[in-house]
Amino acid sequence: MSDISTLHQRLNRLVHGSAIMSGQERILVQDGETDVRCAMRAEIAETQLPRRVTFRNSNDDIISFEVVAGRVIRLVEPTSASIVGRSEALLKCDDPLCLPKAVSFFAQNATRLSVETERLDKSRASLEFGIAMDTIFEQSSLSGMPDLAAAQSDVVTDFLEASRDFCTSGLVLVNGLPVFEFGSEAILTKLNRLAERETVGFRTSQSTEVVSHYTSQCVVYSGHPIGGQSVICVSHTKSLGFATVSNDALGTVIEFWKSHAE
Amino acid sequence: MNISTRLDDIRRAFPACETLAYADISTNNVLSSSAEKQLHQEHLNDLCNTAVDMLSGASADRVSCVWADNHSEFPDVYQAIIIEIAEVGIFLRSASNPTDALCCVCLPTIDIPAFIASARQHLEEIGKDK
């Protein structure tokens, strides 16, 4: 899959890649500003190569998983005795039904979360399918997350309305439905075709394994540096926007996006 | 001037550029890199994969059809930018040697137009140096 959301994940991995691979401890949640279970789920979803992912909460409890391709293979040491003790012989039984309880206990009342990752032998993990995250995080599906879109104005529409004088066309979809458009019919037909493909990927990422901390993104594709055009794809919570602009005006439109997305 | 010196020069001129890689997108290979922190090969491979996808792969094909004429081939993508709250990714493809590309990961404070103008100039010069 190669859509906006996937590119976002890739960039996220690129940027944090050094820390992830060097085994440094990283803070994922501080002072309870983000849901601990969502942060754990997102971290696991973004871990594609075989890794031991070790989370530590505000009580200094530890829960550790072997992870590959965004899926948990098993619970492993050095998971705290306090966590393992919730289900006898949890580390040995590999029973997926035990994991939600362990995760639930680990995340309960936690206000801080850090993570440390360590490389695993690829051959050891590659043959295993892993446990679906909906099983592990059974009570933290996206439907339980706060509806950010309802609490915020539609940034994408505001951005494209502000950019209208500089763009040759624009299209905004909220929850997959077009709410705002401008430009010639010919170019809008192409943008709608592009939007259909992007929306499929966007919905998939919202409804399955991927939970992102970063909810807004702008991706710009440009043609030849001299006299070329650009296609802008923006996403913010449940809104997607597409626009075309000449490369000469691209800098102005990017500044508009940065000011709207802040 | 050799490639690594050029990459270092770009990063020196734009401290908000944290990672810079020169890649051959026809073979999906990073040929040289410059970064604030030491990079692992799989990190560079990920960066190159993204460049290939966005500049000449499926994402590029899907988007370039928007500005293609009905009867012409899809125009090439020469530049892709991913702007997020925490980071900015910039991927540039050489106009004179379309298999050459620069992959950049920058802080959000980067002056995107100025950085692209400078990085592109160096990218074209690398083609002449070779």
mmCIF file of C-alpha atoms in Angstrom:
data_model
loop_
_atom_site.group_PDB
_atom_site.id
_atom_site.type_symbol
_atom_site.label_atom_id
_atom_site.label_comp_id
_atom_site.label_asym_id
_atom_site.label_seq_id
_atom_site.Cartn_x
_atom_site.Cartn_y
_atom_site.Cartn_z
ATOM 1 C CA MET A 1 0.000 0.000 0.000
ATOM 2 C CA SER A 2 1.438 3.357 -0.934
ATOM 3 C CA ASP A 3 -0.870 6.150 0.147
ATOM 4 C CA ILE A 4 -0.582 9.243 2.280
ATOM 5 C CA SER A 5 -0.938 7.345 5.519
ATOM 6 C CA THR A 6 1.687 4.801 4.580
ATOM 7 C CA LEU A 7 4.090 7.531 3.630
ATOM 8 C CA HIS A 8 3.460 9.133 6.966
ATOM 9 C CA GLN A 9 4.349 5.899 8.728
ATOM 10 C CA ARG A 10 7.475 5.548 6.631
ATOM 11 C CA LEU A 11 8.662 9.017 7.450
ATOM 12 C CA ASN A 12 7.902 8.412 11.083
ATOM 13 C CA ARG A 13 10.088 5.306 10.989
ATOM 14 C CA LEU A 14 12.824 7.152 9.134
ATOM 15 C CA VAL A 15 12.960 9.964 11.596
ATOM 16 C CA HIS A 16 12.830 7.822 14.687
ATOM 17 C CA GLY A 17 14.806 5.001 13.100
ATOM 18 C CA SER A 18 18.135 5.852 14.689
ATOM 19 C CA ALA A 19 16.730 5.904 18.196
ATOM 20 C CA ILE A 20 14.706 2.753 17.614
ATOM 21 C CA MET A 21 17.687 0.812 16.352
ATOM 22 C CA SER A 22 20.161 2.086 18.885
ATOM 23 C CA GLY A 23 18.162 0.756 21.838
ATOM 24 C CA GLN A 24 17.724 4.168 23.422
ATOM 25 C CA GLU A 25 14.789 4.656 25.734
ATOM 26 C CA ARG A 26 12.194 6.987 24.264
ATOM 27 C CA ILE A 27 9.331 8.706 26.076
ATOM 28 C CA LEU A 28 6.002 8.033 24.346
ATOM 29 C CA VAL A 29 3.596 9.475 26.927
ATOM 30 C CA GLN A 30 4.398 12.156 29.481
ATOM 31 C CA ASP A 31 2.003 13.423 32.150
ATOM 32 C CA GLY A 32 -0.883 11.432 30.716
ATOM 33 C CA GLU A 33 -1.347 13.721 27.718
ATOM 34 C CA THR A 34 -1.922 10.714 25.420
ATOM 35 C CA ASP A 35 -3.682 7.406 25.965
ATOM 36 C CA VAL A 36 -1.069 4.817 26.975
ATOM 37 C CA ARG A 37 -2.762 1.957 25.156
ATOM 38 C CA CYS A 38 -3.021 3.956 21.933
ATOM 39 C CA ALA A 39 0.659 4.877 22.203
ATOM 40 C CA MET A 40 1.618 1.227 22.734
ATOM 41 C CA ARG A 41 -0.503 0.136 19.809
ATOM 42 C CA ALA A 42 0.994 2.781 17.524
ATOM 43 C CA GLU A 43 4.533 1.815 18.526
ATOM 44 C CA ILE A 44 3.891 -1.841 17.775
ATOM 45 C CA ALA A 45 2.195 -1.016 14.461
ATOM 46 C CA GLU A 46 5.248 0.954 13.365
ATOM 47 C CA THR A 47 7.700 -1.800 14.288
ATOM 48 C CA GLN A 48 8.183 -3.721 11.078
ATOM 49 C CA LEU A 49 11.553 -5.418 11.573
ATOM 50 C CA PRO A 50 11.985 -8.106 14.266
ATOM 51 C CA ARG A 51 12.384 -6.308 17.584
ATOM 52 C CA ARG A 52 11.944 -6.862 21.287
ATOM 53 C CA VAL A 53 9.801 -3.895 22.323
ATOM 54 C CA THR A 54 9.922 -3.145 26.030
ATOM 55 C CA PHE A 55 7.475 -0.673 27.552
ATOM 56 C CA ARG A 56 7.852 0.871 31.003
ATOM 57 C CA ASN A 57 4.987 2.683 32.753
ATOM 58 C CA SER A 58 4.861 5.327 35.503
ATOM 59 C CA ASN A 59 4.934 2.615 38.200
ATOM 60 C CA ASP A 60 8.154 1.195 36.696
ATOM 61 C CA ASP A 61 6.258 -1.911 35.599
ATOM 62 C CA ILE A 62 7.666 -3.474 32.459
ATOM 63 C CA ILE A 63 5.886 -5.319 29.662
ATOM 64 C CA SER A 64 7.956 -6.699 26.825
ATOM 65 C CA PHE A 65 6.929 -8.183 23.474
ATOM 66 C CA GLU A 66 8.629 -9.756 20.515
ATOM 67 C CA VAL A 67 7.259 -7.863 17.519
ATOM 68 C CA VAL A 68 7.568 -8.212 13.761
ATOM 69 C CA ALA A 69 5.615 -6.668 10.876
ATOM 70 C CA GLY A 70 3.532 -4.640 13.308
ATOM 71 C CA ARG A 71 2.276 -7.711 15.170
ATOM 72 C CA VAL A 72 3.063 -9.132 18.573
ATOM 73 C CA ILE A 73 4.638 -12.592 18.463
ATOM 74 C CA ARG A 74 4.730 -13.236 22.200
ATOM 75 C CA LEU A 75 5.152 -11.754 25.643
ATOM 76 C CA VAL A 76 8.756 -12.136 26.789
ATOM 77 C CA GLU A 77 11.131 -11.310 29.608
ATOM 78 C CA PRO A 78 11.897 -8.915 31.229
ATOM 79 C CA THR A 79 8.149 -8.420 31.776
ATOM 80 C CA SER A 80 7.603 -7.546 35.437
ATOM 81 C CA ALA A 81 6.500 -10.221 37.851
ATOM 82 C CA SER A 82 3.610 -7.951 38.819
ATOM 83 C CA ILE A 83 2.328 -8.133 35.241
ATOM 84 C CA VAL A 84 3.054 -11.821 34.704
ATOM 85 C CA GLY A 85 1.549 -12.609 38.075
ATOM 86 C CA ARG A 86 -1.833 -11.552 36.807
ATOM 87 C CA SER A 87 -1.918 -14.716 34.770
ATOM 88 C CA GLU A 88 0.053 -17.701 35.907
ATOM 89 C CA ALA A 89 2.795 -18.933 33.577
ATOM 90 C CA LEU A 90 1.890 -16.243 31.089
ATOM 91 C CA LEU A 91 5.377 -16.129 29.679
ATOM 92 C CA LYS A 92 5.256 -19.816 28.841
ATOM 93 C CA CYS A 93 1.721 -20.421 27.680
ATOM 94 C CA ASP A 94 1.673 -17.934 24.762
ATOM 95 C CA ASP A 95 -2.090 -17.793 25.159
ATOM 96 C CA PRO A 96 -3.281 -14.739 23.253
ATOM 97 C CA LEU A 97 -6.268 -14.442 25.561
ATOM 98 C CA CYS A 98 -3.918 -13.629 28.456
ATOM 99 C CA LEU A 99 -2.392 -10.661 26.705
ATOM 100 C CA PRO A 100 -5.337 -8.236 26.857
ATOM 101 C CA LYS A 101 -5.431 -8.679 30.627
ATOM 102 C CA ALA A 102 -1.706 -8.081 30.954
ATOM 103 C CA VAL A 103 -1.872 -4.978 28.722
ATOM 104 C CA SER A 104 -4.929 -3.718 30.525
ATOM 105 C CA PHE A 105 -3.252 -4.082 33.918
ATOM 106 C CA PHE A 106 -0.045 -2.485 32.644
ATOM 107 C CA ALA A 107 -1.859 0.542 31.166
ATOM 108 C CA GLN A 108 -4.280 1.034 34.045
ATOM 109 C CA ASN A 109 -3.775 4.482 35.610
ATOM 110 C CA ALA A 110 -0.426 4.883 33.824
ATOM 111 C CA THR A 111 0.451 8.504 33.087
ATOM 112 C CA ARG A 112 3.883 7.927 31.631
ATOM 113 C CA LEU A 113 5.129 5.461 29.025
ATOM 114 C CA SER A 114 8.580 4.868 27.657
ATOM 115 C CA VAL A 115 9.832 2.298 25.189
ATOM 116 C CA GLU A 116 13.115 0.631 24.377
ATOM 117 C CA THR A 117 13.649 -1.605 21.359
ATOM 118 C CA GLU A 118 16.259 -4.221 20.660
ATOM 119 C CA ARG A 119 17.034 -6.141 17.497
ATOM 120 C CA LEU A 120 15.924 -9.757 17.250
ATOM 121 C CA ASP A 121 17.313 -12.554 15.186
ATOM 122 C CA LYS A 122 15.313 -12.227 11.948
ATOM 123 C CA SER A 123 15.114 -15.970 11.328
ATOM 124 C CA ARG A 124 13.523 -16.502 14.725
ATOM 125 C CA ALA A 125 10.591 -14.203 14.161
ATOM 126 C CA SER A 126 10.006 -14.288 10.427
ATOM 127 C CA LEU A 127 8.171 -17.595 10.391
ATOM 128 C CA GLU A 128 5.576 -16.566 12.928
ATOM 129 C CA PHE A 129 2.295 -14.863 12.157
ATOM 130 C CA GLY A 130 1.768 -13.028 15.410
ATOM 131 C CA ILE A 131 -1.318 -11.919 17.291
ATOM 132 C CA ALA A 132 -3.728 -9.331 15.867
ATOM 133 C CA MET A 133 -3.637 -6.062 17.744
ATOM 134 C CA ASP A 134 -7.419 -5.951 17.957
ATOM 135 C CA THR A 135 -7.061 -9.032 20.158
ATOM 136 C CA ILE A 136 -4.423 -7.510 22.401
ATOM 137 C CA PHE A 137 -5.915 -4.038 22.624
ATOM 138 C CA GLU A 138 -9.490 -5.274 22.669
ATOM 139 C CA GLN A 139 -10.806 -2.340 24.652
ATOM 140 C CA SER A 140 -8.885 0.383 22.897
ATOM 141 C CA SER A 141 -10.267 0.368 19.395
ATOM 142 C CA LEU A 142 -10.437 3.591 17.462
ATOM 143 C CA SER A 143 -14.094 3.984 18.286
ATOM 144 C CA GLY A 144 -13.042 4.552 21.858
ATOM 145 C CA MET A 145 -10.714 7.361 20.944
ATOM 146 C CA PRO A 146 -11.820 10.956 21.282
ATOM 147 C CA ASP A 147 -13.346 12.370 18.115
ATOM 148 C CA LEU A 148 -10.720 14.945 17.293
ATOM 149 C CA ALA A 149 -12.554 16.062 14.180
ATOM 150 C CA ALA A 150 -15.587 17.117 16.159
ATOM 151 C CA ALA A 151 -13.470 19.246 18.447
ATOM 152 C CA GLN A 152 -11.615 21.054 15.707
ATOM 153 C CA SER A 153 -12.655 23.175 12.783
ATOM 154 C CA ASP A 154 -11.985 21.696 9.400
ATOM 155 C CA VAL A 155 -8.382 22.698 8.858
ATOM 156 C CA VAL A 156 -8.264 21.266 5.342
ATOM 157 C CA THR A 157 -11.215 23.323 4.073
ATOM 158 C CA ASP A 158 -9.854 26.475 5.719
ATOM 159 C CA PHE A 159 -6.463 25.852 4.132
ATOM 160 C CA LEU A 160 -7.819 25.331 0.613
ATOM 161 C CA GLU A 161 -10.137 28.313 0.846
ATOM 162 C CA ALA A 162 -7.158 30.454 1.850
ATOM 163 C CA SER A 163 -5.069 29.016 -0.989
ATOM 164 C CA ARG A 164 -7.756 29.406 -3.639
ATOM 165 C CA ASP A 165 -6.134 32.424 -5.297
ATOM 166 C CA PHE A 166 -2.878 30.514 -5.756
ATOM 167 C CA CYS A 167 -4.159 27.059 -6.717
ATOM 168 C CA THR A 168 -5.631 26.072 -10.080
ATOM 169 C CA SER A 169 -8.010 23.549 -8.517
ATOM 170 C CA GLY A 170 -8.970 22.139 -5.137
ATOM 171 C CA LEU A 171 -11.107 19.400 -3.595
ATOM 172 C CA VAL A 172 -11.930 18.623 0.046
ATOM 173 C CA LEU A 173 -13.515 15.452 1.384
ATOM 174 C CA VAL A 174 -14.712 15.049 4.958
ATOM 175 C CA ASN A 175 -15.485 11.476 6.002
ATOM 176 C CA GLY A 176 -15.121 10.556 2.326
ATOM 177 C CA LEU A 177 -17.738 13.051 1.089
ATOM 178 C CA PRO A 178 -16.848 16.076 -1.076
ATOM 179 C CA VAL A 179 -17.616 19.328 0.768
ATOM 180 C CA PHE A 180 -15.691 21.952 -1.175
ATOM 181 C CA GLU A 181 -14.231 22.187 -4.681
ATOM 182 C CA PHE A 182 -13.067 24.687 -7.242
ATOM 183 C CA GLY A 183 -11.393 24.525 -10.675
ATOM 184 C CA SER A 184 -12.255 23.239 -14.133
ATOM 185 C CA GLU A 185 -14.378 20.154 -14.554
ATOM 186 C CA ALA A 186 -11.546 18.320 -16.325
ATOM 187 C CA ILE A 187 -9.037 18.733 -13.510
ATOM 188 C CA LEU A 188 -11.653 18.063 -10.832
ATOM 189 C CA THR A 189 -12.466 14.756 -12.505
ATOM 190 C CA LYS A 190 -8.801 13.769 -12.153
ATOM 191 C CA LEU A 191 -8.632 14.963 -8.563
ATOM 192 C CA ASN A 192 -11.763 12.972 -7.713
ATOM 193 C CA ARG A 193 -10.180 9.867 -9.239
ATOM 194 C CA LEU A 194 -7.049 10.444 -7.157
ATOM 195 C CA ALA A 195 -9.187 11.093 -4.077
ATOM 196 C CA GLU A 196 -11.020 7.788 -4.470
ATOM 197 C CA ARG A 197 -7.740 5.880 -4.330
ATOM 198 C CA GLU A 198 -6.336 7.902 -1.464
ATOM 199 C CA THR A 199 -9.560 7.624 0.518
ATOM 200 C CA VAL A 200 -9.405 3.843 0.381
ATOM 201 C CA GLY A 201 -5.973 3.863 1.963
ATOM 202 C CA PHE A 202 -6.944 6.561 4.446
ATOM 203 C CA ARG A 203 -10.002 4.635 5.657
ATOM 204 C CA THR A 204 -8.047 1.411 5.887
ATOM 205 C CA SER A 205 -5.407 2.995 8.053
ATOM 206 C CA GLN A 206 -8.054 4.542 10.303
ATOM 207 C CA SER A 207 -9.937 1.341 10.860
ATOM 208 C CA THR A 208 -7.223 -1.256 11.325
ATOM 209 C CA GLU A 209 -3.789 -1.490 12.810
ATOM 210 C CA VAL A 210 -2.508 2.016 12.501
ATOM 211 C CA VAL A 211 -3.038 4.670 15.144
ATOM 212 C CA SER A 212 -0.957 7.751 14.629
ATOM 213 C CA HIS A 213 0.115 10.454 17.037
ATOM 214 C CA TYR A 214 0.418 12.855 14.129
ATOM 215 C CA THR A 215 -2.937 13.614 12.616
ATOM 216 C CA SER A 216 -2.035 16.154 9.984
ATOM 217 C CA GLN A 217 0.142 15.766 6.956
ATOM 218 C CA CYS A 218 0.843 17.503 3.674
ATOM 219 C CA VAL A 219 2.407 15.631 0.768
ATOM 220 C CA VAL A 220 3.467 17.554 -2.339
ATOM 221 C CA TYR A 221 4.438 15.984 -5.663
ATOM 222 C CA SER A 222 6.007 18.315 -8.233
ATOM 223 C CA GLY A 223 6.773 18.028 -11.934
ATOM 224 C CA HIS A 224 9.733 19.559 -13.733
ATOM 225 C CA PRO A 225 11.419 22.349 -11.724
ATOM 226 C CA ILE A 226 11.016 24.757 -14.636
ATOM 227 C CA GLY A 227 7.398 25.448 -15.512
ATOM 228 C CA GLY A 228 6.047 22.310 -13.868
ATOM 229 C CA GLN A 229 2.997 21.813 -11.688
ATOM 230 C CA SER A 230 2.471 20.332 -8.267
ATOM 231 C CA VAL A 231 -0.214 18.179 -6.720
ATOM 232 C CA ILE A 232 -0.844 18.782 -3.021
ATOM 233 C CA CYS A 233 -2.442 16.093 -0.850
ATOM 234 C CA VAL A 234 -3.306 17.102 2.712
ATOM 235 C CA SER A 235 -4.910 15.145 5.493
ATOM 236 C CA HIS A 236 -6.131 16.210 8.903
ATOM 237 C CA THR A 237 -8.108 13.848 11.151
ATOM 238 C CA LYS A 238 -11.081 12.847 8.957
ATOM 239 C CA SER A 239 -10.524 15.351 6.141
ATOM 240 C CA LEU A 240 -8.589 14.927 2.937
ATOM 241 C CA GLY A 241 -7.743 17.734 0.532
ATOM 242 C CA PHE A 242 -6.233 17.812 -2.956
ATOM 243 C CA ALA A 243 -5.068 20.776 -4.975
ATOM 244 C CA THR A 244 -3.057 21.614 -8.054
ATOM 245 C CA VAL A 245 -0.713 24.585 -8.154
ATOM 246 C CA SER A 246 2.053 25.859 -10.405
ATOM 247 C CA ASN A 247 5.529 25.307 -8.990
ATOM 248 C CA ASP A 248 6.028 29.088 -8.919
ATOM 249 C CA ALA A 249 3.319 29.486 -6.250
ATOM 250 C CA LEU A 250 4.176 26.323 -4.309
ATOM 251 C CA GLY A 251 6.233 28.078 -1.625
ATOM 252 C CA THR A 252 3.319 30.370 -0.750
ATOM 253 C CA VAL A 253 0.861 27.498 -0.501
ATOM 254 C CA ILE A 254 3.242 25.471 1.691
ATOM 255 C CA GLU A 255 3.490 28.412 4.077
ATOM 256 C CA PHE A 256 -0.336 28.548 4.183
ATOM 257 C CA TRP A 257 -0.427 24.869 5.138
ATOM 258 C CA LYS A 258 2.176 25.270 7.859
ATOM 259 C CA SER A 259 0.246 28.151 9.400
ATOM 260 C CA HIS A 260 -3.068 26.235 9.252
ATOM 261 C CA ALA A 261 -1.704 22.929 10.512
ATOM 262 C CA GLU A 262 -0.040 24.368 13.619
ATOM 263 C CA MET B 1 34.145 18.319 -5.322
ATOM 264 C CA ASN B 2 33.211 14.834 -4.164
ATOM 265 C CA ILE B 3 29.676 13.816 -3.269
ATOM 266 C CA SER B 4 30.094 13.543 0.491
ATOM 267 C CA THR B 5 31.653 17.027 0.629
ATOM 268 C CA ARG B 6 28.652 18.418 -1.232
ATOM 269 C CA LEU B 7 26.233 16.696 1.155
ATOM 270 C CA ASP B 8 28.137 18.057 4.151
ATOM 271 C CA ASP B 9 28.086 21.535 2.579
ATOM 272 C CA ILE B 10 24.304 21.424 2.212
ATOM 273 C CA ARG B 11 23.858 20.372 5.833
ATOM 274 C CA ARG B 12 26.259 23.063 7.006
ATOM 275 C CA ALA B 13 24.259 25.705 5.117
ATOM 276 C CA PHE B 14 20.959 24.308 6.432
ATOM 277 C CA PRO B 15 21.419 23.018 9.995
ATOM 278 C CA ALA B 16 17.725 22.088 10.104
ATOM 279 C CA CYS B 17 18.514 19.337 7.590
ATOM 280 C CA GLU B 18 19.343 16.377 9.828
ATOM 281 C CA THR B 19 19.730 13.580 7.289
ATOM 282 C CA LEU B 20 20.771 13.730 3.658
ATOM 283 C CA ALA B 21 21.305 10.810 1.292
ATOM 284 C CA TYR B 22 22.313 10.693 -2.356
ATOM 285 C CA ALA B 23 20.673 7.747 -4.096
ATOM 286 C CA ASP B 24 20.308 6.004 -7.427
ATOM 287 C CA ILE B 25 16.555 5.442 -7.669
ATOM 288 C CA SER B 26 16.887 3.157 -10.703
ATOM 289 C CA THR B 27 18.742 0.587 -8.598
ATOM 290 C CA ASN B 28 17.293 1.624 -5.214
ATOM 291 C CA ASN B 29 20.747 2.240 -3.744
ATOM 292 C CA VAL B 30 22.028 4.925 -1.411
ATOM 293 C CA LEU B 31 25.439 5.970 -2.710
ATOM 294 C CA SER B 32 26.436 8.513 -0.076
ATOM 295 C CA SER B 33 24.954 10.074 3.049
ATOM 296 C CA SER B 34 25.481 12.767 5.628
ATOM 297 C CA ALA B 35 23.629 12.895 8.940
ATOM 298 C CA GLU B 36 23.706 14.409 12.380
ATOM 299 C CA LYS B 37 23.547 10.937 13.928
ATOM 300 C CA GLN B 38 25.173 7.780 12.648
ATOM 301 C CA LEU B 39 22.758 5.974 10.339
ATOM 302 C CA HIS B 40 22.134 2.257 10.010
ATOM 303 C CA GLN B 41 21.883 0.700 6.568
ATOM 304 C CA GLU B 42 18.228 -0.286 7.039
ATOM 305 C CA HIS B 43 17.459 3.333 7.933
ATOM 306 C CA LEU B 44 19.018 4.427 4.645
ATOM 307 C CA ASN B 45 17.225 1.658 2.761
ATOM 308 C CA ASP B 46 13.888 2.878 4.130
ATOM 309 C CA LEU B 47 14.713 6.402 3.043
ATOM 310 C CA CYS B 48 15.632 5.217 -0.452
ATOM 311 C CA ASN B 49 12.493 3.063 -0.735
ATOM 312 C CA THR B 50 10.382 6.104 0.026
ATOM 313 C CA ALA B 51 12.247 8.139 -2.608
ATOM 314 C CA VAL B 52 11.695 5.441 -5.236
ATOM 315 C CA ASP B 53 7.992 5.168 -4.423
ATOM 316 C CA MET B 54 7.392 8.900 -4.458
ATOM 317 C CA LEU B 55 9.599 9.896 -7.404
ATOM 318 C CA SER B 56 9.256 6.961 -9.782
ATOM 319 C CA GLY B 57 7.043 4.306 -8.190
ATOM 320 C CA ALA B 58 3.356 3.676 -7.679
ATOM 321 C CA SER B 59 2.677 6.895 -5.754
ATOM 322 C CA ALA B 60 4.348 8.967 -8.465
ATOM 323 C CA ASP B 61 2.357 7.287 -11.241
ATOM 324 C CA ARG B 62 -0.924 7.766 -9.398
ATOM 325 C CA VAL B 63 -0.383 11.448 -8.773
ATOM 326 C CA SER B 64 1.296 12.478 -12.023
ATOM 327 C CA CYS B 65 -1.777 11.379 -13.996
ATOM 328 C CA VAL B 66 -3.506 14.438 -12.512
ATOM 329 C CA TRP B 67 -1.408 16.793 -14.610
ATOM 330 C CA ALA B 68 -0.972 14.505 -17.637
ATOM 331 C CA ASP B 69 -2.666 15.305 -20.939
ATOM 332 C CA ASN B 70 -5.115 12.694 -22.108
ATOM 333 C CA HIS B 71 -2.860 11.425 -24.879
ATOM 334 C CA SER B 72 0.575 11.878 -23.355
ATOM 335 C CA GLU B 73 2.627 9.714 -21.044
ATOM 336 C CA PHE B 74 2.573 10.540 -17.352
ATOM 337 C CA PRO B 75 5.056 13.354 -16.645
ATOM 338 C CA ASP B 76 7.873 12.521 -14.250
ATOM 339 C CA VAL B 77 7.830 13.594 -10.616
ATOM 340 C CA TYR B 78 10.957 15.624 -9.827
ATOM 341 C CA GLN B 79 10.221 16.569 -6.263
ATOM 342 C CA ALA B 80 8.202 15.209 -3.346
ATOM 343 C CA ILE B 81 7.740 16.775 0.075
ATOM 344 C CA ILE B 82 6.144 15.290 3.190
ATOM 345 C CA ILE B 83 5.310 17.958 5.764
ATOM 346 C CA GLU B 84 4.384 16.859 9.259
ATOM 347 C CA ILE B 85 4.206 18.591 12.597
ATOM 348 C CA ALA B 86 7.509 17.187 13.786
ATOM 349 C CA GLU B 87 9.466 16.610 10.593
ATOM 350 C CA VAL B 88 9.737 17.394 6.908
ATOM 351 C CA GLY B 89 10.888 14.879 4.296
ATOM 352 C CA ILE B 90 12.143 16.226 0.961
ATOM 353 C CA PHE B 91 12.974 14.051 -2.056
ATOM 354 C CA LEU B 92 14.538 15.625 -5.144
ATOM 355 C CA ARG B 93 15.153 13.982 -8.505
ATOM 356 C CA SER B 94 17.811 15.382 -10.830
ATOM 357 C CA ALA B 95 16.488 17.028 -13.995
ATOM 358 C CA SER B 96 19.689 16.234 -15.917
ATOM 359 C CA ASN B 97 20.246 12.702 -14.543
ATOM 360 C CA PRO B 98 16.759 11.428 -13.622
ATOM 361 C CA THR B 99 18.092 8.370 -11.817
ATOM 362 C CA ASP B 100 19.923 10.557 -9.269
ATOM 363 C CA ALA B 101 18.042 11.728 -6.184
ATOM 364 C CA LEU B 102 18.565 13.443 -2.868
ATOM 365 C CA CYS B 103 16.606 12.226 0.148
ATOM 366 C CA CYS B 104 16.397 14.665 3.046
ATOM 367 C CA VAL B 105 14.843 14.563 6.521
ATOM 368 C CA CYS B 106 14.604 18.024 8.083
ATOM 369 C CA LEU B 107 13.227 19.796 11.115
ATOM 370 C CA PRO B 108 9.981 21.720 10.530
ATOM 371 C CA THR B 109 11.881 24.990 10.813
ATOM 372 C CA ILE B 110 13.594 24.363 7.472
ATOM 373 C CA ASP B 111 13.114 27.093 4.852
ATOM 374 C CA ILE B 112 11.714 24.701 2.254
ATOM 375 C CA PRO B 113 12.002 26.848 -0.927
ATOM 376 C CA ALA B 114 15.545 28.016 -0.081
ATOM 377 C CA PHE B 115 16.648 24.523 0.871
ATOM 378 C CA ILE B 116 15.214 22.981 -2.295
ATOM 379 C CA ALA B 117 16.879 25.604 -4.511
ATOM 380 C CA SER B 118 20.274 24.967 -2.933
ATOM 381 C CA ALA B 119 19.957 21.187 -2.728
ATOM 382 C CA ARG B 120 18.799 20.958 -6.320
ATOM 383 C CA GLN B 121 21.752 23.022 -7.514
ATOM 384 C CA HIS B 122 24.128 20.648 -5.717
ATOM 385 C CA LEU B 123 22.256 17.635 -7.091
ATOM 386 C CA GLU B 124 22.732 18.829 -10.659
ATOM 387 C CA GLU B 125 26.405 19.597 -9.952
ATOM 388 C CA ILE B 126 26.947 16.063 -8.643
ATOM 389 C CA GLY B 127 25.895 14.794 -12.075
ATOM 390 C CA LYS B 128 28.564 16.973 -13.678
ATOM 391 C CA ASP B 129 31.210 15.920 -11.137
ATOM 392 C CA LYS B 130 30.796 12.237 -11.926
#
